[in-house]
Structures are given as structure tokens and as C-alpha cells.
mmCIF file of the C-alpha atoms, coordinates in Angstrom:
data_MODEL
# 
_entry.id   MODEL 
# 
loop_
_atom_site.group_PDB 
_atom_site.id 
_atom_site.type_symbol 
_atom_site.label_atom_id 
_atom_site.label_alt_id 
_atom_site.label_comp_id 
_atom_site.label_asym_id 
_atom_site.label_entity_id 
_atom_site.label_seq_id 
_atom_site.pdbx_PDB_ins_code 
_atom_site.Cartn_x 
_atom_site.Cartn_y 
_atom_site.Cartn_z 
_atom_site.occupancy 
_atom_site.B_iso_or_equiv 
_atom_site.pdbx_formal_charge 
_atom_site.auth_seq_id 
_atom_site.auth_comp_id 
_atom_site.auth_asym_id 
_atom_site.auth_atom_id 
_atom_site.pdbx_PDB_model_num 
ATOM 1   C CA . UNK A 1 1   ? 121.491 90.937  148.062 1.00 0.00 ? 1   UNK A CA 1 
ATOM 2   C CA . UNK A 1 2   ? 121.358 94.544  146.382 1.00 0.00 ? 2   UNK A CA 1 
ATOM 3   C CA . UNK A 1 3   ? 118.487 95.408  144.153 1.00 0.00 ? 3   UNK A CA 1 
ATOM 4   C CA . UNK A 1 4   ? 118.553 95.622  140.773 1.00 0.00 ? 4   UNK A CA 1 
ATOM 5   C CA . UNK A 1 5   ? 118.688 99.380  140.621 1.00 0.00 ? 5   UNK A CA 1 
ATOM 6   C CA . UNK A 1 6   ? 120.866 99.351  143.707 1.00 0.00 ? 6   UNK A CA 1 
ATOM 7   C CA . UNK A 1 7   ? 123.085 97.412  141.684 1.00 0.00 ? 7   UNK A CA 1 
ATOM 8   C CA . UNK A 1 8   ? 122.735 99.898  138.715 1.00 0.00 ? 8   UNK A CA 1 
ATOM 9   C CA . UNK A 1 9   ? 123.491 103.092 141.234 1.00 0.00 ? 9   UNK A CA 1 
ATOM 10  C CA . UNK A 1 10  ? 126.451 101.053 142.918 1.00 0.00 ? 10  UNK A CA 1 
ATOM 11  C CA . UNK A 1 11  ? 128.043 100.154 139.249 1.00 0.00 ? 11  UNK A CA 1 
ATOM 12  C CA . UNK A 1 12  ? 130.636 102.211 136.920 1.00 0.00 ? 12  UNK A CA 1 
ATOM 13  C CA . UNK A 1 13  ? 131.954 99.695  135.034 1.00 0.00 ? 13  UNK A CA 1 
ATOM 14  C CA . UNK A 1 14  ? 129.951 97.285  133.322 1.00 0.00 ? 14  UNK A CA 1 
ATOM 15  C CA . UNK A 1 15  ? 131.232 94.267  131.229 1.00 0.00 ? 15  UNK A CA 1 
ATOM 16  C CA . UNK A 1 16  ? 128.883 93.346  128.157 1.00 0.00 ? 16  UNK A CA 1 
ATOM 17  C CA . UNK A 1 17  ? 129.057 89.416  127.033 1.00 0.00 ? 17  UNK A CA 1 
ATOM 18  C CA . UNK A 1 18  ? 127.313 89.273  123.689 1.00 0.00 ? 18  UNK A CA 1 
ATOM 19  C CA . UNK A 1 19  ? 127.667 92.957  122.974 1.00 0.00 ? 19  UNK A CA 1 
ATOM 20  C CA . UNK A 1 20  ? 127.297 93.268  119.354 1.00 0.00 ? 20  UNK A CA 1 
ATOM 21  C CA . UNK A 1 21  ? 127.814 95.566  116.594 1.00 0.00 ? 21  UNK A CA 1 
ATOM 22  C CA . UNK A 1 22  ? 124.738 95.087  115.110 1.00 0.00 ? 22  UNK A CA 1 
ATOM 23  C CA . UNK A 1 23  ? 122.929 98.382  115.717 1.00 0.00 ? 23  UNK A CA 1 
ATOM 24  C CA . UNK A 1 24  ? 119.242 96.378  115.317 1.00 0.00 ? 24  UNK A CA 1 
ATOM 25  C CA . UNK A 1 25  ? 119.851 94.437  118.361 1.00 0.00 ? 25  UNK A CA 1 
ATOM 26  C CA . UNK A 1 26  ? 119.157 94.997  121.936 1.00 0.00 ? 26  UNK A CA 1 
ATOM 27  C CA . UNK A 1 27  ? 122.665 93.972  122.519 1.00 0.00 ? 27  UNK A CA 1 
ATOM 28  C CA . UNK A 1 28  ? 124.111 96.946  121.052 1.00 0.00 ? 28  UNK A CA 1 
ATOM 29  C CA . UNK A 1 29  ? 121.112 99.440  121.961 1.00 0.00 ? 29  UNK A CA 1 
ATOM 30  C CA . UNK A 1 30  ? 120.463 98.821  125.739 1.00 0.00 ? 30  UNK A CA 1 
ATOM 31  C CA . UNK A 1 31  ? 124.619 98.919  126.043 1.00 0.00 ? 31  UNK A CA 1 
ATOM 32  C CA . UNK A 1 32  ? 125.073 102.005 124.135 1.00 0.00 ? 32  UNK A CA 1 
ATOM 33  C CA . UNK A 1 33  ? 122.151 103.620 125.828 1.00 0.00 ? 33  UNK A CA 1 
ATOM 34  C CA . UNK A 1 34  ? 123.915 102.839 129.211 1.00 0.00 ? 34  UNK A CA 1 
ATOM 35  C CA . UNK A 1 35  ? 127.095 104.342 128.138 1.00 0.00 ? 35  UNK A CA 1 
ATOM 36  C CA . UNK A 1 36  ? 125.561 107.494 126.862 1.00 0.00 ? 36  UNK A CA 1 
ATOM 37  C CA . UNK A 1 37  ? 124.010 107.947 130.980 1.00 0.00 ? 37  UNK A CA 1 
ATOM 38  C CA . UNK A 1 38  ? 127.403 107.806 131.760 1.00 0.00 ? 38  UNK A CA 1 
ATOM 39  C CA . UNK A 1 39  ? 128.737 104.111 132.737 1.00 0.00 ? 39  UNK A CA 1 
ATOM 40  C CA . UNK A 1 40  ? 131.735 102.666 130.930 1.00 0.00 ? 40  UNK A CA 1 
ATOM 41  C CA . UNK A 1 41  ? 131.018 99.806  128.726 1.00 0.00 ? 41  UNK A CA 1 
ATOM 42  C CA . UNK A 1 42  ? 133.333 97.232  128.331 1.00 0.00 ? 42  UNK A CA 1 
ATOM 43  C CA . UNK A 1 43  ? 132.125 95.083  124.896 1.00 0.00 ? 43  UNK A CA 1 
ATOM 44  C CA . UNK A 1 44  ? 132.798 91.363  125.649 1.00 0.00 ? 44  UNK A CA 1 
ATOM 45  C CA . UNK A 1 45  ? 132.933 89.730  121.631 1.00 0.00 ? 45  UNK A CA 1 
ATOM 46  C CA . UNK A 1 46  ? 135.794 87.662  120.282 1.00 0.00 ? 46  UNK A CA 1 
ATOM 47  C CA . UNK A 1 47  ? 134.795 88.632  116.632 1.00 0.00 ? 47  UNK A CA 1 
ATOM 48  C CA . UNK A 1 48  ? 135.251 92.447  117.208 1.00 0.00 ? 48  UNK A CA 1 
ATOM 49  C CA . UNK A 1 49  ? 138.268 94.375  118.123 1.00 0.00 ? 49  UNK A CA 1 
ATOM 50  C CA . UNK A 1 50  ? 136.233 97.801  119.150 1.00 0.00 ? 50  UNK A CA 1 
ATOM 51  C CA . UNK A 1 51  ? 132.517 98.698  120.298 1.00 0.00 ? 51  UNK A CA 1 
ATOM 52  C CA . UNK A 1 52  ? 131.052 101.608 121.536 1.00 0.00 ? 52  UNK A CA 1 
ATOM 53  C CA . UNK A 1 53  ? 134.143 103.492 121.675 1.00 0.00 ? 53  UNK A CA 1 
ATOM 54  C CA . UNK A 1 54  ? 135.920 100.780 123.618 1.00 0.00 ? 54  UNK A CA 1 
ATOM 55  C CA . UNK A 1 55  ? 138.176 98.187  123.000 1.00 0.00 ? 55  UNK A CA 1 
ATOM 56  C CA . UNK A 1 56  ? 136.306 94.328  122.822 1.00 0.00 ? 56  UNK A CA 1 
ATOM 57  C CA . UNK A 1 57  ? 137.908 91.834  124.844 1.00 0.00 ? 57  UNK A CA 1 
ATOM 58  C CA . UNK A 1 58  ? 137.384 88.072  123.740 1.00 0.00 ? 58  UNK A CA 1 
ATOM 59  C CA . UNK A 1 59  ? 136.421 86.711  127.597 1.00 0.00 ? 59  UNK A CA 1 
ATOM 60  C CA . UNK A 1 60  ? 136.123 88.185  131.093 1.00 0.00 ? 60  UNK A CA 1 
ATOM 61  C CA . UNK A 1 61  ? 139.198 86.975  131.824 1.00 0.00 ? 61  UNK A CA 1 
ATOM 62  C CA . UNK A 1 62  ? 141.161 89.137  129.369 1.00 0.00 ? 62  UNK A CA 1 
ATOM 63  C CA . UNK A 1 63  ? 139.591 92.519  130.694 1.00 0.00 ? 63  UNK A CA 1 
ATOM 64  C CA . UNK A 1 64  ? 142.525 94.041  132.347 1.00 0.00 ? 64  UNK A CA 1 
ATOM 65  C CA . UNK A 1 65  ? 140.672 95.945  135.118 1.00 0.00 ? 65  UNK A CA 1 
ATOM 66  C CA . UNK A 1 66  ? 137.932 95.394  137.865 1.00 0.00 ? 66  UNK A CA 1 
ATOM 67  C CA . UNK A 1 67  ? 134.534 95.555  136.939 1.00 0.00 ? 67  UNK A CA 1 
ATOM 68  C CA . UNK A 1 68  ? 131.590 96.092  139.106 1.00 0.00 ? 68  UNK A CA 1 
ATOM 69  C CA . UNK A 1 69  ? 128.586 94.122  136.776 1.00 0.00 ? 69  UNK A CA 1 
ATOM 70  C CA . UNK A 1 70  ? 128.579 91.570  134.267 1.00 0.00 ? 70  UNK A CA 1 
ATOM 71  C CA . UNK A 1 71  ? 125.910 92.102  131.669 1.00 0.00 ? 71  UNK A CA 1 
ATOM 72  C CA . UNK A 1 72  ? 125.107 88.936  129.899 1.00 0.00 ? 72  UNK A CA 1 
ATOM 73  C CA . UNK A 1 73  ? 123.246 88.718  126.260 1.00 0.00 ? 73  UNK A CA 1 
ATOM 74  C CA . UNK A 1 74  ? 123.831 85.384  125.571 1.00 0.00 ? 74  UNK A CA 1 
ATOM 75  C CA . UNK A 1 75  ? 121.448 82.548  125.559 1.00 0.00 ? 75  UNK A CA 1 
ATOM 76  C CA . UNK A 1 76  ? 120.464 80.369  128.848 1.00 0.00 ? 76  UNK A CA 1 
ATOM 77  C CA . UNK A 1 77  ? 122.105 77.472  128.292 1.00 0.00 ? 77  UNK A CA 1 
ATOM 78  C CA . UNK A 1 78  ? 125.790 80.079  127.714 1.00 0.00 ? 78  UNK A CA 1 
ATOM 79  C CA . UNK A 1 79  ? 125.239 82.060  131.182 1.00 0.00 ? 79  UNK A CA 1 
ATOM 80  C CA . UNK A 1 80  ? 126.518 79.339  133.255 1.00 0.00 ? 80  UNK A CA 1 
ATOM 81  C CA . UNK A 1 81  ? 130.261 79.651  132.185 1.00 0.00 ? 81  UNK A CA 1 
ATOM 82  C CA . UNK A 1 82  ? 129.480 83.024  131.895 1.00 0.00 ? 82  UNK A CA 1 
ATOM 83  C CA . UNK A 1 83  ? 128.272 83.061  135.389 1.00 0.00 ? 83  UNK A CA 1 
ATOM 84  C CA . UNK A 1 84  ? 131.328 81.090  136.694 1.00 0.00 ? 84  UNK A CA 1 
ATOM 85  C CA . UNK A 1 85  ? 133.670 83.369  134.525 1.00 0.00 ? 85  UNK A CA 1 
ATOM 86  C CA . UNK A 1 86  ? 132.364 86.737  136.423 1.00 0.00 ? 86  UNK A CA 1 
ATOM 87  C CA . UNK A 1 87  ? 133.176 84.936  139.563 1.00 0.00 ? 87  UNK A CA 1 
ATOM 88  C CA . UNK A 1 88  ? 136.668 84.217  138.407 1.00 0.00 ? 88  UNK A CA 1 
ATOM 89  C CA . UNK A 1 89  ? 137.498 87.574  137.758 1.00 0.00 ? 89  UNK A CA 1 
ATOM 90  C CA . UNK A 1 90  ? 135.752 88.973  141.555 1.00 0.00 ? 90  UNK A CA 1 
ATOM 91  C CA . UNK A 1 91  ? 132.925 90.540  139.612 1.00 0.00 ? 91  UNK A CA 1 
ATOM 92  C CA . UNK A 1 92  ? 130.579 91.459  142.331 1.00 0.00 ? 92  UNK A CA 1 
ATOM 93  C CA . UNK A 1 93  ? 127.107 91.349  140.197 1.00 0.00 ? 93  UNK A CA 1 
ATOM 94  C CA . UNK A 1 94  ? 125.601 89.469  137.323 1.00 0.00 ? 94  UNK A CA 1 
ATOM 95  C CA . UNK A 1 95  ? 122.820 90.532  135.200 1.00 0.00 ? 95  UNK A CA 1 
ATOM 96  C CA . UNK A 1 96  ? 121.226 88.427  132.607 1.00 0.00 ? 96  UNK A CA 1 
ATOM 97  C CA . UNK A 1 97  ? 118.967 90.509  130.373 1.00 0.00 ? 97  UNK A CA 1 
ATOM 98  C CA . UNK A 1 98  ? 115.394 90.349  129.419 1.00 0.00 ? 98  UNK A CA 1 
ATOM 99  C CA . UNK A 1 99  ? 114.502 86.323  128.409 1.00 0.00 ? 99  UNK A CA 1 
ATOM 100 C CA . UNK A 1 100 ? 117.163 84.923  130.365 1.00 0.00 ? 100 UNK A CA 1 
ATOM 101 C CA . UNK A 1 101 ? 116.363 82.727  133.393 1.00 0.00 ? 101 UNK A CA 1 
ATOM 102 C CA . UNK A 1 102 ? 118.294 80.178  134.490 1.00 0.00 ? 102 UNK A CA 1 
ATOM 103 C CA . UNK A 1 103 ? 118.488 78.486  138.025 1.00 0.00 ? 103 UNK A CA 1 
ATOM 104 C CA . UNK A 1 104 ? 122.392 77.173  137.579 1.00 0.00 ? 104 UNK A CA 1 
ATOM 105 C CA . UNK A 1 105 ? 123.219 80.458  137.340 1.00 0.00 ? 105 UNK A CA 1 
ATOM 106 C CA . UNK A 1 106 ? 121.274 81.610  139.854 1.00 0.00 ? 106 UNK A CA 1 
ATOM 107 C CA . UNK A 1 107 ? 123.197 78.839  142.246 1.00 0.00 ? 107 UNK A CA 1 
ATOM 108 C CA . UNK A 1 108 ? 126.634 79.425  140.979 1.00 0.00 ? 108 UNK A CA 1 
ATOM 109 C CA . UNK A 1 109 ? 126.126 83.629  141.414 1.00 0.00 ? 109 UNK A CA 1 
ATOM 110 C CA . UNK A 1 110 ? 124.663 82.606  145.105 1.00 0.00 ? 110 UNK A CA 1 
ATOM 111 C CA . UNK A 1 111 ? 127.671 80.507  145.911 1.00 0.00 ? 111 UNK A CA 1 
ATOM 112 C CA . UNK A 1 112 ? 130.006 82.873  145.098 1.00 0.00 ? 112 UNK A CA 1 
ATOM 113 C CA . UNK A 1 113 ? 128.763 85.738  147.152 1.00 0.00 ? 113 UNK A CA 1 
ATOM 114 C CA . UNK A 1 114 ? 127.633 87.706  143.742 1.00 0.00 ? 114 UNK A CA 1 
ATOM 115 C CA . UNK A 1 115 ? 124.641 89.832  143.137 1.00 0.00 ? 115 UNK A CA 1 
ATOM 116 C CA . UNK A 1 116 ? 122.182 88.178  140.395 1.00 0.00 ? 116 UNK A CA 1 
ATOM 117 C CA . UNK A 1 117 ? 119.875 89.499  138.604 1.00 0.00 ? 117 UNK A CA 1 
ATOM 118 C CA . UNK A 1 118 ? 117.861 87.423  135.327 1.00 0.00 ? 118 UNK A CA 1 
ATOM 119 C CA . UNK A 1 119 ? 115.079 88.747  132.953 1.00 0.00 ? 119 UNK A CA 1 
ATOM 120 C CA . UNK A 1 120 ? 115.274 92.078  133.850 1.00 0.00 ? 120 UNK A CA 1 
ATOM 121 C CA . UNK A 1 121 ? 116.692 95.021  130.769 1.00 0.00 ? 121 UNK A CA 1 
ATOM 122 C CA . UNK A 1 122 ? 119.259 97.328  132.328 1.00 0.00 ? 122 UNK A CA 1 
ATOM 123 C CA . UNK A 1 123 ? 117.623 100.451 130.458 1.00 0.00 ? 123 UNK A CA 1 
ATOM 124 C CA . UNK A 1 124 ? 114.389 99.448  132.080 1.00 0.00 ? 124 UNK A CA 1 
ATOM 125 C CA . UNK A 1 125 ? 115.651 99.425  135.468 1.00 0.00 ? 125 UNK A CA 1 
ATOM 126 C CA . UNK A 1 126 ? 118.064 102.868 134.871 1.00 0.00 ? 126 UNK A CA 1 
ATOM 127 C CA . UNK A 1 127 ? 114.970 104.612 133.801 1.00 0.00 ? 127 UNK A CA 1 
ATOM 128 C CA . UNK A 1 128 ? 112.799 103.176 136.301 1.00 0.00 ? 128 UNK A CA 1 
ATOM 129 C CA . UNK A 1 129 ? 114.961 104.572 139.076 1.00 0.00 ? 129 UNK A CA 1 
ATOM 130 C CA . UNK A 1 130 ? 115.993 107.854 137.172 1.00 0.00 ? 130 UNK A CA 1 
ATOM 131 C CA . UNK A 1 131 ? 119.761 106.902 137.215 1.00 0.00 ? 131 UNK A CA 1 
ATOM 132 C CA . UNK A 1 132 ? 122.675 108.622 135.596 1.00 0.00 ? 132 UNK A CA 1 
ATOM 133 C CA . UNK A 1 133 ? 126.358 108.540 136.168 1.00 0.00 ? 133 UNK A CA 1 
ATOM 134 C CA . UNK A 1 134 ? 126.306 111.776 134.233 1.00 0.00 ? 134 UNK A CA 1 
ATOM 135 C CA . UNK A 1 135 ? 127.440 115.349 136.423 1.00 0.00 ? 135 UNK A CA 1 
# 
């Protein structure tokens, strides 16, 4: 299993669940932050058409291209379909953000061959390890 920062540097494209438009949360700070070092964000919200640029997609399954990580900002007891969607669509890692443990996830990530990674803040982690996907 990769790091979490090995992750980070192996990852372009990285699917948001729970992105939101609300510029007060950390779901629309840490995944703008990310796209401004460079990765591609890809908003997962059915109650938005557009975020960060991008177009929003209402579930994993709708995104019409690979992605290498699955962000998730949603609640615990929400990251185990989430967790079981990323598998679904061959996404190679999972990341559930800062506050978000839980072990069914964990299993479910583990069974299907996926990176995992749970209470941990992408923009900690990218500026922990100095990481850019800016030239």
C-alpha cells in the first residue's frame, strides 16, 4: 500500500464526493487549493452542475474518464457506498478527509486492491511533502 503522499505524487485526477460550493467549507477550500497546485478536480455533487471550473457529476459512476483518487467529504456512515462506488469505477485510491474513520471502508478499499487513506486533509499531506503538479 502507497503512502499518503505517494498517493498524492502518483495522482492527476482526483474525484471530490461532497465537493461543495460553499466557499466557508473545507470541502470547497482543500479542493480548490489542490487544483490551484495543479491536479484536476472533478466536483462529485448532484445539486450543482459546475465547481471549480469543472463540470459536477451526480455519482462516480457518471464521471466519464479514469480517475486516479477518490476524495471523500461526506460523513462516516456515507463512505461505505462511496467506498464500494470508487471500486466500481477501478479507482485505484480512496481518501477520506480529516474526521473520517471508518473500518468498513477500510475492509471494502482492502478487498478491492485500493489504496486507503482516512483522517488525513489532502492539503496537509501536499504541503507536508512539498508537492505540485505545477511545471
Amino acid at each position: 500500500m502507497r503512502t499518503a503522499q505517494q498517493i498524492l505524487a502518483d495522482s492527476a485526477v482526483i474525484a471530490v464526493v461532497g465537493a461543495s460550493r460553499d466557499p466557508f467549507k473545507a470541502a470547497h477550500g482543500v479542493p480548490l487549493q489542490m487544483q490551484q497546485y495543479g491536479w484536476r478536480i472533478i466536483p462529485v455533487n448532484p445539486t450543482v452542475d459546475e465547481l471549480f471550473g469543472e463540470r459536477a457529476y451526480k455519482s462516480l459512476a457518471d464521471i466519464p474518464h479514469p480517475v486516479d483518487l477518490v476524495d471523500v467529504f461526506r460523513p462516516a456512515a456515507d463512505a461505505v457506498q462511496v467506498v464500494r462506488d470508487a471500486a466500481a469505477i477501478g479507482a485505484p485510491a480512496v481518501w477520506l478527509q480529516l474526521g473520517i474513520v471508518s473500518a468498513e471502508a477500510r475492509r471494502i478499499a482492502e478487498e478491492a486492491g485500493m489504496d486507503y487513506v482516512e483522517d488525513r486533509c489532502l492539503i496537509v499531506e501536499r504541503a507536508a511533502a512539498n508537492l505540485t503538479r505545477l511545471t
